[in-house]
Amino acid sequence: RINDPLLAQEVADFTNDCYARARAKLFMTQPTLSKDQLNDVNWIGSRFFLQTPGYYDDGFSGFRSHTPRTKWPYDTTRDAGLPQTTGGGGFPTCTQWWSDASIGLRASCWKQVSPDLLSKLAQWAKFMTQTEVNDSVIRDLVSPRKQKLTQGQVYTDYG
């Protein structure tokens, strides 16, 4: 469970600004997806949304934070046309916001995970790669049922 209310709010913001928009685009375009991809698109850290051009990477189509994030400096190219605030925050693309190794949302969530839990899971889940184990842990952590902020009602179509 995410106990930090600021991190929980950031997860909710990412869900609204990135995931909901990506799901809407997915339903409008109706691409052919494999069984694994159908499962993958049911969470905010979806590899499909992160790796498929036109989804999380496309800040100019709205796949970005809609409020300035102080962790990211304002970038005149990426943030063109968006307001520069006195706090100096920028508007990262969804890919940047999720994936940045030091300040991204995935990294922030990862810091919430107990090393003991990871060790136990790695021993138990020998049939999974370390990346799959890591994604499973983060996926569970950011799932709506684990959010104190809204008692699991962050988004209703989460699988």
Coordinates of C-alpha atoms in Angstrom, one line a residue:
R1 CA 0.0 0.0 0.0
I2 CA 1.2 3.5 -0.8
N3 CA 1.1 5.3 2.6
D4 CA 2.6 8.6 1.3
P5 CA -0.4 10.8 0.4
L6 CA 1.6 12.9 -2.0
L7 CA 2.8 9.8 -3.9
A8 CA -0.8 8.4 -3.9
Q9 CA -2.0 11.7 -5.4
E10 CA 0.8 11.5 -8.0
V11 CA -0.4 8.0 -9.0
A12 CA -3.9 9.3 -9.3
D13 CA -2.7 12.3 -11.4
F14 CA -0.8 9.9 -13.7
T15 CA -3.8 7.7 -14.0
N16 CA -5.9 10.7 -15.1
D17 CA -3.4 12.4 -17.3
C18 CA -1.8 9.4 -18.9
Y19 CA -3.5 6.1 -18.4
A20 CA -7.1 7.2 -18.9
R21 CA -6.1 9.0 -22.1
A22 CA -4.1 6.0 -23.4
R23 CA -7.0 3.6 -22.7
A24 CA -9.4 6.0 -24.5
K25 CA -7.1 6.0 -27.5
L26 CA -6.8 2.2 -27.4
F27 CA -10.5 1.8 -27.5
M28 CA -10.9 4.4 -30.3
T29 CA -8.2 2.8 -32.5
Q30 CA -8.9 -0.8 -31.6
P31 CA -5.5 -2.3 -32.5
T32 CA -5.1 -6.1 -32.6
L33 CA -3.5 -7.1 -29.3
S34 CA -2.1 -10.4 -28.2
K35 CA -3.4 -12.1 -25.0
D36 CA -0.4 -10.8 -23.1
Q37 CA -0.9 -7.3 -24.5
L38 CA -4.5 -7.4 -23.4
N39 CA -3.4 -8.1 -19.9
D40 CA -0.6 -5.6 -20.0
V41 CA -2.8 -2.6 -21.0
N42 CA -4.8 -3.1 -17.8
W43 CA -2.4 -1.2 -15.6
I44 CA -0.8 2.3 -15.6
G45 CA 2.8 1.0 -16.2
S46 CA 1.8 -0.9 -19.4
R47 CA 4.7 -1.7 -21.6
F48 CA 2.4 -1.4 -24.6
F49 CA 1.7 2.3 -23.7
L50 CA 5.3 2.9 -22.8
Q51 CA 6.8 1.4 -26.0
T52 CA 4.2 2.0 -28.7
P53 CA 4.7 5.3 -30.5
G54 CA 1.7 7.7 -30.1
Y55 CA 0.9 6.7 -26.5
Y56 CA 2.9 7.7 -23.4
D57 CA 5.7 9.2 -25.5
D58 CA 3.5 11.7 -27.3
G59 CA 3.5 14.8 -25.1
F60 CA 2.2 17.0 -27.9
S61 CA -1.0 15.0 -28.2
G62 CA -1.6 15.4 -24.4
F63 CA 0.3 12.4 -23.1
R64 CA 2.0 14.4 -20.4
S65 CA 1.4 15.8 -16.9
H66 CA -1.3 18.4 -17.1
T67 CA 0.1 20.2 -14.0
P68 CA 3.7 21.3 -13.6
R69 CA 5.9 18.8 -11.7
T70 CA 8.7 20.4 -9.7
K71 CA 10.9 17.4 -10.1
W72 CA 11.2 18.2 -13.8
P73 CA 12.5 21.6 -14.9
Y74 CA 10.6 23.5 -17.5
D75 CA 11.8 22.4 -21.0
T76 CA 11.2 25.1 -23.7
T77 CA 11.0 22.4 -26.4
R78 CA 8.9 19.8 -24.6
D79 CA 6.7 22.3 -22.7
A80 CA 6.3 24.8 -25.6
G81 CA 3.0 26.6 -25.2
L82 CA 2.5 25.6 -21.6
P83 CA 2.8 28.1 -18.7
Q84 CA 6.1 28.6 -16.9
T85 CA 5.3 28.7 -13.2
T86 CA 7.1 30.5 -10.4
G87 CA 7.8 27.1 -8.9
G88 CA 9.8 26.2 -12.0
G89 CA 8.1 22.8 -12.7
G90 CA 7.8 21.3 -16.1
F91 CA 5.4 19.0 -17.9
P92 CA 7.0 15.6 -18.5
T93 CA 5.7 13.2 -21.1
C94 CA 4.0 10.2 -19.6
T95 CA 7.0 8.1 -20.6
Q96 CA 9.4 10.4 -18.8
W97 CA 7.1 10.7 -15.8
W98 CA 6.8 7.0 -15.4
S99 CA 10.2 5.8 -16.5
D100 CA 12.9 8.2 -15.2
A101 CA 15.2 6.0 -13.1
S102 CA 15.7 8.6 -10.4
I103 CA 12.6 10.8 -10.2
G104 CA 10.0 8.9 -12.2
L105 CA 6.8 7.6 -10.7
R106 CA 7.9 3.9 -11.1
A107 CA 11.1 4.7 -9.1
S108 CA 9.1 6.5 -6.4
C109 CA 6.7 3.6 -6.1
W110 CA 9.6 1.2 -6.0
K111 CA 11.0 3.0 -2.9
Q112 CA 7.8 1.9 -1.1
V113 CA 8.6 -1.8 -1.5
S114 CA 10.2 -3.7 1.3
P115 CA 13.5 -5.4 0.3
D116 CA 12.4 -8.4 2.4
L117 CA 9.3 -8.7 0.3
L118 CA 11.3 -8.6 -2.9
S119 CA 13.7 -11.3 -1.6
K120 CA 10.8 -13.6 -0.7
L121 CA 9.0 -13.1 -4.0
A122 CA 12.2 -13.8 -6.0
Q123 CA 12.6 -17.1 -4.1
W124 CA 9.0 -18.0 -4.6
A125 CA 8.5 -16.9 -8.2
K126 CA 11.3 -18.7 -9.9
F127 CA 9.1 -19.2 -12.9
M128 CA 9.2 -15.4 -13.6
T129 CA 12.0 -13.2 -14.7
Q130 CA 13.2 -10.5 -12.3
T131 CA 11.6 -7.9 -14.5
E132 CA 8.3 -9.7 -14.4
V133 CA 8.5 -10.0 -10.6
N134 CA 9.3 -6.3 -10.3
D135 CA 6.5 -5.3 -12.6
S136 CA 4.1 -7.5 -10.6
V137 CA 5.0 -5.8 -7.4
I138 CA 4.6 -2.3 -8.8
R139 CA 1.4 -3.3 -10.6
D140 CA 0.0 -4.5 -7.3
L141 CA 1.2 -1.4 -5.4
V142 CA -0.5 1.0 -7.8
S143 CA -3.7 -1.0 -8.2
P144 CA -6.9 0.9 -7.2
R145 CA -7.6 -1.5 -4.3
K146 CA -4.3 -0.5 -2.7
Q147 CA -4.9 3.2 -2.8
K148 CA -5.9 4.9 0.5
L149 CA -6.6 8.1 -1.3
T150 CA -9.9 6.9 -2.8
Q151 CA -10.4 3.4 -1.3
G152 CA -9.8 1.8 -4.6
Q153 CA -11.9 4.0 -6.8
V154 CA -9.1 5.7 -8.7
Y155 CA -10.3 4.3 -12.0
T156 CA -13.1 1.8 -12.6
D157 CA -11.9 -0.1 -15.7
Y158 CA -8.6 -1.4 -14.2
G159 CA -8.2 -5.2 -14.7

